[in-house]
PDB file of C-alpha atoms and ligand atoms in Angstrom:
ATOM      1  CA  MET X   1      91.513 114.379  85.866  1.00  0.00           C
ATOM      2  CA  ASN X   2      95.146 113.053  86.842  1.00  0.00           C
ATOM      3  CA  ASP X   3      96.026 109.763  87.901  1.00  0.00           C
ATOM      4  CA  HIS X   4      97.425 110.719  91.362  1.00  0.00           C
ATOM      5  CA  VAL X   5      94.837 108.350  92.912  1.00  0.00           C
ATOM      6  CA  GLN X   6      94.600 105.090  91.047  1.00  0.00           C
ATOM      7  CA  VAL X   7      91.435 103.003  91.745  1.00  0.00           C
ATOM      8  CA  GLU X   8      91.751  99.336  90.789  1.00  0.00           C
ATOM      9  CA  ARG X   9      88.974  96.689  91.174  1.00  0.00           C
ATOM     10  CA  ASN X  10      89.696  92.960  91.438  1.00  0.00           C
ATOM     11  CA  ALA X  11      87.241  90.309  92.651  1.00  0.00           C
ATOM     12  CA  GLY X  12      85.419  92.327  95.262  1.00  0.00           C
ATOM     13  CA  LEU X  13      88.408  94.214  96.446  1.00  0.00           C
ATOM     14  CA  VAL X  14      89.013  97.943  95.469  1.00  0.00           C
ATOM     15  CA  THR X  15      92.661  98.958  95.820  1.00  0.00           C
ATOM     16  CA  LEU X  16      93.265 102.853  96.389  1.00  0.00           C
ATOM     17  CA  ARG X  17      96.874 103.512  95.209  1.00  0.00           C
ATOM     18  CA  LEU X  18      98.393 106.832  95.854  1.00  0.00           C
ATOM     19  CA  ASN X  19     100.502 107.658  92.840  1.00  0.00           C
ATOM     20  CA  ARG X  20     102.371 110.987  93.069  1.00  0.00           C
ATOM     21  CA  PRO X  21     105.935 109.813  93.536  1.00  0.00           C
ATOM     22  CA  GLU X  22     107.530 112.927  92.466  1.00  0.00           C
ATOM     23  CA  LYS X  23     106.070 114.643  95.425  1.00  0.00           C
ATOM     24  CA  LYS X  24     106.315 111.736  97.805  1.00  0.00           C
ATOM     25  CA  ASN X  25     102.568 110.870  97.392  1.00  0.00           C
ATOM     26  CA  SER X  26     101.766 114.084  99.137  1.00  0.00           C
ATOM     27  CA  LEU X  27      98.036 114.638  99.199  1.00  0.00           C
ATOM     28  CA  THR X  28      96.403 117.559  97.327  1.00  0.00           C
ATOM     29  CA  ASN X  29      92.878 118.893  97.741  1.00  0.00           C
ATOM     30  CA  ALA X  30      91.961 117.231  94.441  1.00  0.00           C
ATOM     31  CA  MET X  31      93.409 113.888  95.668  1.00  0.00           C
ATOM     32  CA  TYR X  32      91.209 114.030  98.774  1.00  0.00           C
ATOM     33  CA  GLY X  33      88.249 114.502  96.621  1.00  0.00           C
ATOM     34  CA  GLN X  34      89.220 111.435  94.550  1.00  0.00           C
ATOM     35  CA  LEU X  35      89.629 109.263  97.530  1.00  0.00           C
ATOM     36  CA  ALA X  36      86.436 110.414  99.207  1.00  0.00           C
ATOM     37  CA  GLU X  37      84.579 109.754  96.010  1.00  0.00           C
ATOM     38  CA  ALA X  38      86.262 106.431  95.637  1.00  0.00           C
ATOM     39  CA  LEU X  39      85.313 105.363  99.154  1.00  0.00           C
ATOM     40  CA  ARG X  40      81.666 106.515  98.960  1.00  0.00           C
ATOM     41  CA  SER X  41      81.312 104.661  95.552  1.00  0.00           C
ATOM     42  CA  ALA X  42      82.920 101.453  97.163  1.00  0.00           C
ATOM     43  CA  ASP X  43      80.593 101.662 100.219  1.00  0.00           C
ATOM     44  CA  ALA X  44      77.495 101.882  97.993  1.00  0.00           C
ATOM     45  CA  ASP X  45      78.459  98.992  95.694  1.00  0.00           C
ATOM     46  CA  SER X  46      77.383  95.826  97.276  1.00  0.00           C
ATOM     47  CA  SER X  47      79.805  93.873  95.113  1.00  0.00           C
ATOM     48  CA  VAL X  48      82.695  95.636  96.820  1.00  0.00           C
ATOM     49  CA  ARG X  49      83.646  93.679  99.965  1.00  0.00           C
ATOM     50  CA  ALA X  50      86.795  95.501 101.050  1.00  0.00           C
ATOM     51  CA  VAL X  51      89.250  98.289 100.365  1.00  0.00           C
ATOM     52  CA  LEU X  52      92.975  98.269 100.242  1.00  0.00           C
ATOM     53  CA  ILE X  53      94.966 101.555 100.658  1.00  0.00           C
ATOM     54  CA  THR X  54      98.496 101.631  99.528  1.00  0.00           C
ATOM     55  CA  GLY X  55     101.225 104.092  98.361  1.00  0.00           C
ATOM     56  CA  GLY X  56     103.487 101.699  96.399  1.00  0.00           C
ATOM     57  CA  ASP X  57     106.994 100.347  97.377  1.00  0.00           C
ATOM     58  CA  ASP X  58     108.842 103.534  98.307  1.00  0.00           C
ATOM     59  CA  CYS X  59     106.393 105.791  99.978  1.00  0.00           C
ATOM     60  CA  PHE X  60     102.919 105.565 101.614  1.00  0.00           C
ATOM     61  CA  THR X  61     102.260 109.319 101.683  1.00  0.00           C
ATOM     62  CA  SER X  62     104.233 112.393 102.992  1.00  0.00           C
ATOM     63  CA  GLY X  63     100.879 113.830 104.105  1.00  0.00           C
ATOM     64  CA  ASN X  64      99.111 116.918 103.068  1.00  0.00           C
ATOM     65  CA  ASP X  65     100.785 118.656 100.141  1.00  0.00           C
ATOM     66  CA  VAL X  66     102.592 121.599 102.077  1.00  0.00           C
ATOM     67  CA  ALA X  67     102.337 124.003  99.156  1.00  0.00           C
ATOM     68  CA  ASP X  68      98.504 123.354  98.968  1.00  0.00           C
ATOM     69  CA  PHE X  69      98.435 124.192 102.665  1.00  0.00           C
ATOM     70  CA  LEU X  70     100.118 127.558 101.914  1.00  0.00           C
ATOM     71  CA  GLN X  71      98.177 128.537  98.796  1.00  0.00           C
ATOM     72  CA  ASN X  72      94.824 126.660  99.212  1.00  0.00           C
ATOM     73  CA  PRO X  73      94.250 125.746 102.788  1.00  0.00           C
ATOM     74  CA  PRO X  74      91.053 123.879 103.753  1.00  0.00           C
ATOM     75  CA  ARG X  75      88.621 126.286 105.166  1.00  0.00           C
ATOM     76  CA  ASP X  76      86.167 124.127 107.147  1.00  0.00           C
ATOM     77  CA  MET X  77      84.409 120.672 107.258  1.00  0.00           C
ATOM     78  CA  SER X  78      83.080 121.295 103.767  1.00  0.00           C
ATOM     79  CA  SER X  79      86.741 120.881 102.300  1.00  0.00           C
ATOM     80  CA  ASN X  80      87.869 117.795 100.387  1.00  0.00           C
ATOM     81  CA  VAL X  81      90.229 116.718 103.150  1.00  0.00           C
ATOM     82  CA  PHE X  82      87.339 116.418 105.673  1.00  0.00           C
ATOM     83  CA  HIS X  83      85.168 114.652 103.053  1.00  0.00           C
ATOM     84  CA  PHE X  84      87.841 112.012 102.856  1.00  0.00           C
ATOM     85  CA  MET X  85      88.270 111.836 106.708  1.00  0.00           C
ATOM     86  CA  LEU X  86      84.508 111.302 107.034  1.00  0.00           C
ATOM     87  CA  ALA X  87      84.294 108.903 104.101  1.00  0.00           C
ATOM     88  CA  LEU X  88      86.919 106.669 105.788  1.00  0.00           C
ATOM     89  CA  PHE X  89      85.674 107.095 109.374  1.00  0.00           C
ATOM     90  CA  GLU X  90      82.056 106.102 108.100  1.00  0.00           C
ATOM     91  CA  PHE X  91      83.107 103.399 105.878  1.00  0.00           C
ATOM     92  CA  SER X  92      81.013 100.179 106.666  1.00  0.00           C
ATOM     93  CA  LYS X  93      83.389  97.570 105.077  1.00  0.00           C
ATOM     94  CA  PRO X  94      86.810  96.515 106.024  1.00  0.00           C
ATOM     95  CA  VAL X  95      89.828  98.512 105.116  1.00  0.00           C
ATOM     96  CA  VAL X  96      93.422  97.240 104.982  1.00  0.00           C
ATOM     97  CA  ALA X  97      96.498  99.490 104.648  1.00  0.00           C
ATOM     98  CA  ALA X  98     100.012  98.455 103.293  1.00  0.00           C
ATOM     99  CA  VAL X  99     102.669 100.910 104.400  1.00  0.00           C
ATOM    100  CA  CYS X 100     106.047 101.081 102.823  1.00  0.00           C
ATOM    101  CA  GLY X 101     108.396 104.092 103.206  1.00  0.00           C
ATOM    102  CA  PRO X 102     107.255 107.317 104.917  1.00  0.00           C
ATOM    103  CA  ALA X 103     103.876 107.873 106.252  1.00  0.00           C
ATOM    104  CA  VAL X 104     103.657 111.312 107.524  1.00  0.00           C
ATOM    105  CA  GLY X 105     100.786 113.387 109.142  1.00  0.00           C
ATOM    106  CA  ILE X 106      97.566 112.098 107.708  1.00  0.00           C
ATOM    107  CA  GLY X 107      99.619 109.169 106.310  1.00  0.00           C
ATOM    108  CA  THR X 108      99.812 108.025 109.934  1.00  0.00           C
ATOM    109  CA  THR X 109      96.575 109.390 111.282  1.00  0.00           C
ATOM    110  CA  LEU X 110      94.423 107.557 108.650  1.00  0.00           C
ATOM    111  CA  LEU X 111      95.816 104.340 109.581  1.00  0.00           C
ATOM    112  CA  LEU X 112      94.021 104.555 112.987  1.00  0.00           C
ATOM    113  CA  HIS X 113      90.866 104.395 110.994  1.00  0.00           C
ATOM    114  CA  CYS X 114      91.792 101.110 109.100  1.00  0.00           C
ATOM    115  CA  ASP X 115      90.850  97.714 110.230  1.00  0.00           C
ATOM    116  CA  LEU X 116      94.217  95.872 109.422  1.00  0.00           C
ATOM    117  CA  VAL X 117      97.522  97.655 108.808  1.00  0.00           C
ATOM    118  CA  TYR X 118     100.717  96.038 107.609  1.00  0.00           C
ATOM    119  CA  THR X 119     103.901  98.028 107.460  1.00  0.00           C
ATOM    120  CA  GLN X 120     107.372  97.449 106.234  1.00  0.00           C
ATOM    121  CA  ARG X 121     109.670  97.114 109.181  1.00  0.00           C
ATOM    122  CA  ASP X 122     111.767 100.256 108.305  1.00  0.00           C
ATOM    123  CA  ALA X 123     108.661 102.409 107.313  1.00  0.00           C
ATOM    124  CA  LEU X 124     108.926 105.960 108.747  1.00  0.00           C
ATOM    125  CA  LEU X 125     105.800 107.090 110.509  1.00  0.00           C
ATOM    126  CA  ARG X 126     105.572 110.673 111.964  1.00  0.00           C
ATOM    127  CA  MET X 127     102.967 113.062 112.952  1.00  0.00           C
ATOM    128  CA  PRO X 128     104.768 116.588 112.855  1.00  0.00           C
ATOM    129  CA  PHE X 129     101.688 118.612 113.488  1.00  0.00           C
ATOM    130  CA  VAL X 130     102.977 120.845 116.335  1.00  0.00           C
ATOM    131  CA  ASN X 131     106.292 121.091 114.335  1.00  0.00           C
ATOM    132  CA  LEU X 132     104.333 122.634 111.542  1.00  0.00           C
ATOM    133  CA  GLY X 133     102.485 125.025 113.800  1.00  0.00           C
ATOM    134  CA  LEU X 134      99.454 122.889 113.486  1.00  0.00           C
ATOM    135  CA  CYS X 135      97.468 120.551 116.030  1.00  0.00           C
ATOM    136  CA  PRO X 136      96.523 116.702 115.855  1.00  0.00           C
ATOM    137  CA  GLU X 137      93.830 115.839 113.393  1.00  0.00           C
ATOM    138  CA  PHE X 138      91.580 112.924 112.355  1.00  0.00           C
ATOM    139  CA  GLY X 139      90.823 111.987 116.018  1.00  0.00           C
ATOM    140  CA  SER X 140      94.638 111.141 116.892  1.00  0.00           C
ATOM    141  CA  SER X 141      94.291 113.508 119.953  1.00  0.00           C
ATOM    142  CA  LEU X 142      91.674 111.245 121.386  1.00  0.00           C
ATOM    143  CA  ILE X 143      92.765 107.816 119.942  1.00  0.00           C
ATOM    144  CA  LEU X 144      96.475 107.779 120.540  1.00  0.00           C
ATOM    145  CA  PRO X 145      96.390 108.704 124.303  1.00  0.00           C
ATOM    146  CA  GLN X 146      93.774 106.043 124.851  1.00  0.00           C
ATOM    147  CA  MET X 147      95.812 103.527 122.904  1.00  0.00           C
ATOM    148  CA  LEU X 148      99.332 104.337 124.094  1.00  0.00           C
ATOM    149  CA  GLY X 149      99.003 106.283 127.310  1.00  0.00           C
ATOM    150  CA  HIS X 150      99.564 110.134 127.632  1.00  0.00           C
ATOM    151  CA  ALA X 151     103.358 109.718 127.933  1.00  0.00           C
ATOM    152  CA  LYS X 152     103.984 107.939 124.683  1.00  0.00           C
ATOM    153  CA  ALA X 153     101.265 109.821 122.835  1.00  0.00           C
ATOM    154  CA  ALA X 154     102.956 113.062 123.839  1.00  0.00           C
ATOM    155  CA  GLU X 155     106.189 112.076 122.348  1.00  0.00           C
ATOM    156  CA  LEU X 156     104.486 111.284 118.969  1.00  0.00           C
ATOM    157  CA  LEU X 157     101.919 114.163 118.959  1.00  0.00           C
ATOM    158  CA  LEU X 158     103.654 117.098 120.837  1.00  0.00           C
ATOM    159  CA  LEU X 159     107.158 116.268 119.994  1.00  0.00           C
ATOM    160  CA  GLY X 160     106.391 114.983 116.532  1.00  0.00           C
ATOM    161  CA  GLU X 161     108.860 112.021 117.159  1.00  0.00           C
ATOM    162  CA  SER X 162     109.335 109.457 114.336  1.00  0.00           C
ATOM    163  CA  PHE X 163     108.724 105.816 114.749  1.00  0.00           C
ATOM    164  CA  SER X 164     109.392 102.733 112.473  1.00  0.00           C
ATOM    165  CA  GLY X 165     106.995 100.194 111.155  1.00  0.00           C
ATOM    166  CA  ALA X 166     108.357  97.706 113.566  1.00  0.00           C
ATOM    167  CA  GLN X 167     107.437 100.204 116.524  1.00  0.00           C
ATOM    168  CA  ALA X 168     103.973 100.623 115.071  1.00  0.00           C
ATOM    169  CA  ALA X 169     103.323  97.014 115.296  1.00  0.00           C
ATOM    170  CA  GLN X 170     104.874  96.743 118.738  1.00  0.00           C
ATOM    171  CA  TRP X 171     102.418  99.427 119.918  1.00  0.00           C
ATOM    172  CA  GLY X 172      99.198  98.128 118.175  1.00  0.00           C
ATOM    173  CA  ILE X 173      99.120 100.773 115.537  1.00  0.00           C
ATOM    174  CA  ALA X 174      99.886  98.139 112.821  1.00  0.00           C
ATOM    175  CA  ASN X 175      99.242  94.394 112.916  1.00  0.00           C
ATOM    176  CA  GLN X 176     102.501  93.189 111.648  1.00  0.00           C
ATOM    177  CA  ALA X 177     105.707  94.704 110.476  1.00  0.00           C
ATOM    178  CA  LEU X 178     107.364  92.844 107.498  1.00  0.00           C
ATOM    179  CA  GLU X 179     110.836  92.578 106.049  1.00  0.00           C
ATOM    180  CA  ASP X 180     110.422  94.557 102.764  1.00  0.00           C
ATOM    181  CA  SER X 181     107.829  96.046 100.599  1.00  0.00           C
ATOM    182  CA  GLN X 182     107.035  92.934  98.635  1.00  0.00           C
ATOM    183  CA  ALA X 183     106.322  90.971 101.755  1.00  0.00           C
ATOM    184  CA  THR X 184     104.189  93.829 103.063  1.00  0.00           C
ATOM    185  CA  HIS X 185     102.043  94.119  99.910  1.00  0.00           C
ATOM    186  CA  ALA X 186     101.685  90.335  99.751  1.00  0.00           C
ATOM    187  CA  LYS X 187     100.511  90.227 103.339  1.00  0.00           C
ATOM    188  CA  ALA X 188      98.011  93.134 103.083  1.00  0.00           C
ATOM    189  CA  LEU X 189      96.595  91.705  99.926  1.00  0.00           C
ATOM    190  CA  GLU X 190      96.304  88.088 101.366  1.00  0.00           C
ATOM    191  CA  MET X 191      94.368  89.477 104.312  1.00  0.00           C
ATOM    192  CA  ALA X 192      92.274  91.850 102.264  1.00  0.00           C
ATOM    193  CA  MET X 193      91.181  88.846 100.148  1.00  0.00           C
ATOM    194  CA  ARG X 194      90.311  86.949 103.239  1.00  0.00           C
ATOM    195  CA  PHE X 195      87.780  89.744 103.925  1.00  0.00           C
ATOM    196  CA  VAL X 196      86.407  89.333 100.529  1.00  0.00           C
ATOM    197  CA  GLN X 197      85.680  85.751 101.174  1.00  0.00           C
ATOM    198  CA  LEU X 198      83.756  86.418 104.437  1.00  0.00           C
ATOM    199  CA  PRO X 199      79.740  87.041 104.741  1.00  0.00           C
ATOM    200  CA  PRO X 200      79.515  90.799 104.188  1.00  0.00           C
ATOM    201  CA  SER X 201      76.606  91.680 106.455  1.00  0.00           C
ATOM    202  CA  ALA X 202      78.246  89.942 109.391  1.00  0.00           C
ATOM    203  CA  LEU X 203      81.429  91.701 108.710  1.00  0.00           C
ATOM    204  CA  ALA X 204      79.634  95.032 108.502  1.00  0.00           C
ATOM    205  CA  ASP X 205      77.602  94.520 111.588  1.00  0.00           C
ATOM    206  CA  SER X 206      80.717  93.379 113.543  1.00  0.00           C
ATOM    207  CA  LYS X 207      82.971  96.431 112.353  1.00  0.00           C
ATOM    208  CA  ARG X 208      80.201  98.769 113.359  1.00  0.00           C
ATOM    209  CA  LEU X 209      80.047  97.216 116.865  1.00  0.00           C
ATOM    210  CA  MET X 210      83.769  97.242 117.319  1.00  0.00           C
ATOM    211  CA  ARG X 211      83.743 100.906 116.333  1.00  0.00           C
ATOM    212  CA  SER X 212      80.576 102.122 117.926  1.00  0.00           C
ATOM    213  CA  PRO X 213      81.527 102.816 121.819  1.00  0.00           C
ATOM    214  CA  ASP X 214      83.621 105.973 120.986  1.00  0.00           C
ATOM    215  CA  ARG X 215      81.943 106.940 117.781  1.00  0.00           C
ATOM    216  CA  GLN X 216      79.866 110.021 118.794  1.00  0.00           C
ATOM    217  CA  LYS X 217      82.731 111.385 120.885  1.00  0.00           C
ATOM    218  CA  LEU X 218      85.370 110.628 118.043  1.00  0.00           C
ATOM    219  CA  ARG X 219      83.233 112.424 115.481  1.00  0.00           C
ATOM    220  CA  GLU X 220      83.120 115.542 117.810  1.00  0.00           C
ATOM    221  CA  VAL X 221      86.755 115.370 118.339  1.00  0.00           C
ATOM    222  CA  ILE X 222      87.487 115.068 114.608  1.00  0.00           C
ATOM    223  CA  GLU X 223      85.376 118.263 114.268  1.00  0.00           C
ATOM    224  CA  GLU X 224      86.951 120.195 117.025  1.00  0.00           C
ATOM    225  CA  GLU X 225      90.494 119.300 115.814  1.00  0.00           C
ATOM    226  CA  GLY X 226      89.477 120.279 112.243  1.00  0.00           C
ATOM    227  CA  ALA X 227      88.218 123.628 113.092  1.00  0.00           C
ATOM    228  CA  LEU X 228      91.449 124.492 115.255  1.00  0.00           C
ATOM    229  CA  PHE X 229      93.653 122.913 112.493  1.00  0.00           C
ATOM    230  CA  CYS X 230      91.994 125.147 109.886  1.00  0.00           C
ATOM    231  CA  LYS X 231      92.558 128.186 112.145  1.00  0.00           C
ATOM    232  CA  ARG X 232      96.206 127.241 112.841  1.00  0.00           C
ATOM    233  CA  LEU X 233      96.886 126.927 108.983  1.00  0.00           C
ATOM    234  CA  HIS X 234      96.645 130.759 108.906  1.00  0.00           C
ATOM    235  CA  SER X 235      98.934 131.257 112.071  1.00  0.00           C
ATOM    236  CA  PRO X 236     102.218 133.159 111.654  1.00  0.00           C
ATOM    237  CA  GLU X 237     103.883 129.899 113.224  1.00  0.00           C
ATOM    238  CA  ALA X 238     102.366 127.561 110.513  1.00  0.00           C
ATOM    239  CA  ARG X 239     103.291 130.064 107.810  1.00  0.00           C
ATOM    240  CA  GLU X 240     106.934 130.139 109.106  1.00  0.00           C
ATOM    241  CA  ALA X 241     107.125 126.231 109.453  1.00  0.00           C
ATOM    242  CA  MET X 242     105.619 125.608 106.077  1.00  0.00           C
ATOM    243  CA  THR X 243     107.619 128.229 104.243  1.00  0.00           C
ATOM    244  CA  ALA X 244     110.709 126.760 105.731  1.00  0.00           C
ATOM    245  CA  PHE X 245     109.870 123.256 104.609  1.00  0.00           C
ATOM    246  CA  MET X 246     109.459 124.574 100.977  1.00  0.00           C
ATOM    247  CA  GLN X 247     112.560 126.506 101.247  1.00  0.00           C
ATOM    248  CA  ARG X 248     114.486 123.468 102.719  1.00  0.00           C
ATOM    249  CA  ARG X 249     115.738 125.313 105.738  1.00  0.00           C
ATOM    250  CA  GLN X 250     115.120 125.118 109.577  1.00  0.00           C
ATOM    251  CA  PRO X 251     112.176 127.122 110.812  1.00  0.00           C
ATOM    252  CA  ASP X 252     112.772 129.862 113.307  1.00  0.00           C
ATOM    253  CA  PHE X 253     110.166 130.271 116.008  1.00  0.00           C
ATOM    254  CA  SER X 254     112.138 132.519 118.183  1.00  0.00           C
ATOM    255  CA  GLN X 255     110.076 135.607 117.478  1.00  0.00           C
ATOM    256  CA  PHE X 256     106.707 134.067 118.456  1.00  0.00           C
ATOM    257  CA  SER X 257     105.406 134.442 122.055  1.00  0.00           C
TER     258      SER X 257
HETATM  259  N1  COA D 301     104.093 118.558 100.481  1.00  0.00           N
HETATM  260  C1  COA D 301     104.686 118.965  99.427  1.00  0.00           C
HETATM  261  N2  COA D 301     105.868 118.618  98.975  1.00  0.00           N
HETATM  262  C2  COA D 301     106.393 117.471  99.418  1.00  0.00           C
HETATM  263  C3  COA D 301     105.786 116.854 100.625  1.00  0.00           C
HETATM  264  C4  COA D 301     104.661 117.450 101.216  1.00  0.00           C
HETATM  265  N3  COA D 301     104.052 117.062 102.090  1.00  0.00           N
HETATM  266  N4  COA D 301     106.700 115.896 100.983  1.00  0.00           N
HETATM  267  C5  COA D 301     107.742 115.862  99.973  1.00  0.00           C
HETATM  268  N5  COA D 301     107.467 116.908  99.222  1.00  0.00           N
HETATM  269  C6  COA D 301     108.342 117.269  97.876  1.00  0.00           C
HETATM  270  C7  COA D 301     109.676 117.913  98.256  1.00  0.00           C
HETATM  271  O1  COA D 301     109.334 119.195  98.375  1.00  0.00           O
HETATM  272  C8  COA D 301     110.566 117.672  96.904  1.00  0.00           C
HETATM  273  O2  COA D 301     110.088 118.332  95.940  1.00  0.00           O
HETATM  274  P1  COA D 301     111.166 118.851  94.861  1.00  0.00           P
HETATM  275  O3  COA D 301     111.829 117.669  94.323  1.00  0.00           O
HETATM  276  O4  COA D 301     110.366 119.524  93.917  1.00  0.00           O
HETATM  277  O5  COA D 301     112.054 119.665  95.795  1.00  0.00           O
HETATM  278  C9  COA D 301     110.047 116.086  96.787  1.00  0.00           C
HETATM  279  O6  COA D 301     108.736 116.036  97.244  1.00  0.00           O
HETATM  280  C10 COA D 301     110.902 115.009  97.418  1.00  0.00           C
HETATM  281  O7  COA D 301     110.921 115.305  98.783  1.00  0.00           O
HETATM  282  P2  COA D 301     112.233 115.126  99.636  1.00  0.00           P
HETATM  283  O8  COA D 301     112.006 115.848 101.007  1.00  0.00           O
HETATM  284  O9  COA D 301     113.459 115.834  98.930  1.00  0.00           O
HETATM  285  O10 COA D 301     112.436 113.712  99.803  1.00  0.00           O
HETATM  286  P3  COA D 301     113.033 112.813 101.043  1.00  0.00           P
HETATM  287  O11 COA D 301     113.180 111.466 100.522  1.00  0.00           O
HETATM  288  O12 COA D 301     114.297 113.501 101.510  1.00  0.00           O
HETATM  289  O13 COA D 301     112.070 112.959 102.261  1.00  0.00           O
HETATM  290  C11 COA D 301     110.050 112.781 103.373  1.00  0.00           C
HETATM  291  C12 COA D 301     110.813 112.312 102.259  1.00  0.00           C
HETATM  292  C13 COA D 301     108.523 112.340 103.250  1.00  0.00           C
HETATM  293  C14 COA D 301     110.657 112.187 104.737  1.00  0.00           C
HETATM  294  C15 COA D 301     110.084 114.412 103.515  1.00  0.00           C
HETATM  295  O14 COA D 301     109.618 114.931 102.239  1.00  0.00           O
HETATM  296  C16 COA D 301     108.961 114.823 104.558  1.00  0.00           C
HETATM  297  O15 COA D 301     109.402 114.741 105.658  1.00  0.00           O
HETATM  298  N6  COA D 301     107.900 115.399 104.166  1.00  0.00           N
HETATM  299  C17 COA D 301     106.801 115.738 104.983  1.00  0.00           C
HETATM  300  C18 COA D 301     106.349 116.989 104.831  1.00  0.00           C
HETATM  301  C19 COA D 301     105.379 117.093 106.006  1.00  0.00           C
HETATM  302  O16 COA D 301     105.692 117.705 106.979  1.00  0.00           O
HETATM  303  N7  COA D 301     103.982 116.607 105.863  1.00  0.00           N
HETATM  304  C20 COA D 301     103.046 116.610 106.949  1.00  0.00           C
HETATM  305  C21 COA D 301     102.052 117.555 106.545  1.00  0.00           C
HETATM  306  S1  COA D 301     100.802 117.665 107.716  1.00  0.00           S
END
């Protein structure tokens, strides 16, 4: 077992720290498994009151490991990435995220399932699914148009436009954008510890109520996106885009109809 996901426990707060800096905290199949397991254990442990997700000072996560996508792509909803998505989607306690540096792909979409999000002002968020020959995931094709309107969501999901932590806060994807990584971590920790002090059942009931109206629909969308995503991973467009990323060149889609 590697330490690419560090799980720390402190007074009712579990911190999940992505720790693969040499690959910009990109997420492997094994890391998704570790994250899912840590979330399920934290949910089952009544002494855990909240979870904080962070990637450290320089990078939140560059998203799914692209080499893993090429060599060991997820096949269906039984894959670890979907175990992780469902563990976060179904998590009954508050989740806080601290985002510094790049948050790409699932690094951005997972934030849509957290309760509070704090970003460094110049964090770089991006969902380049179409750019990689893929499609939106983790409910983002439903949540973002609802949250931002179709036009803005199309810039982010169809063009794969980058945006900053400051913009994420302006648009309501994050609660607040802070000056630097130290302030971001301090704020996220302060708010997570406030959750730890609150009555746990009232918090869980309230979170469930806030999330319930679209829950069934959202679950269906996550599955529909997931099935298409897995299929698209094998498409010539995706293979070209991902191979180009690994070879540090621009992809060429001119031969595809
Ligand atoms: N999967 C696999 N490897 C990745 C990765 C990913 N998602 N993101 C970064 N890496 C690797 C790079 O290949 C490089 O490895 P090397 O040193 O062995 O060549 C190393 O991490 C450093 O990345 P690099 O791109 O040189 O760092 P950067 O600071 O210039 O850029 C990012 C950082 C995050 C902006 C850039 O790596 C990026 O855009 N990655 C996103 C990949 C992506 O499209 N993810 C979405 C998947 S759905």
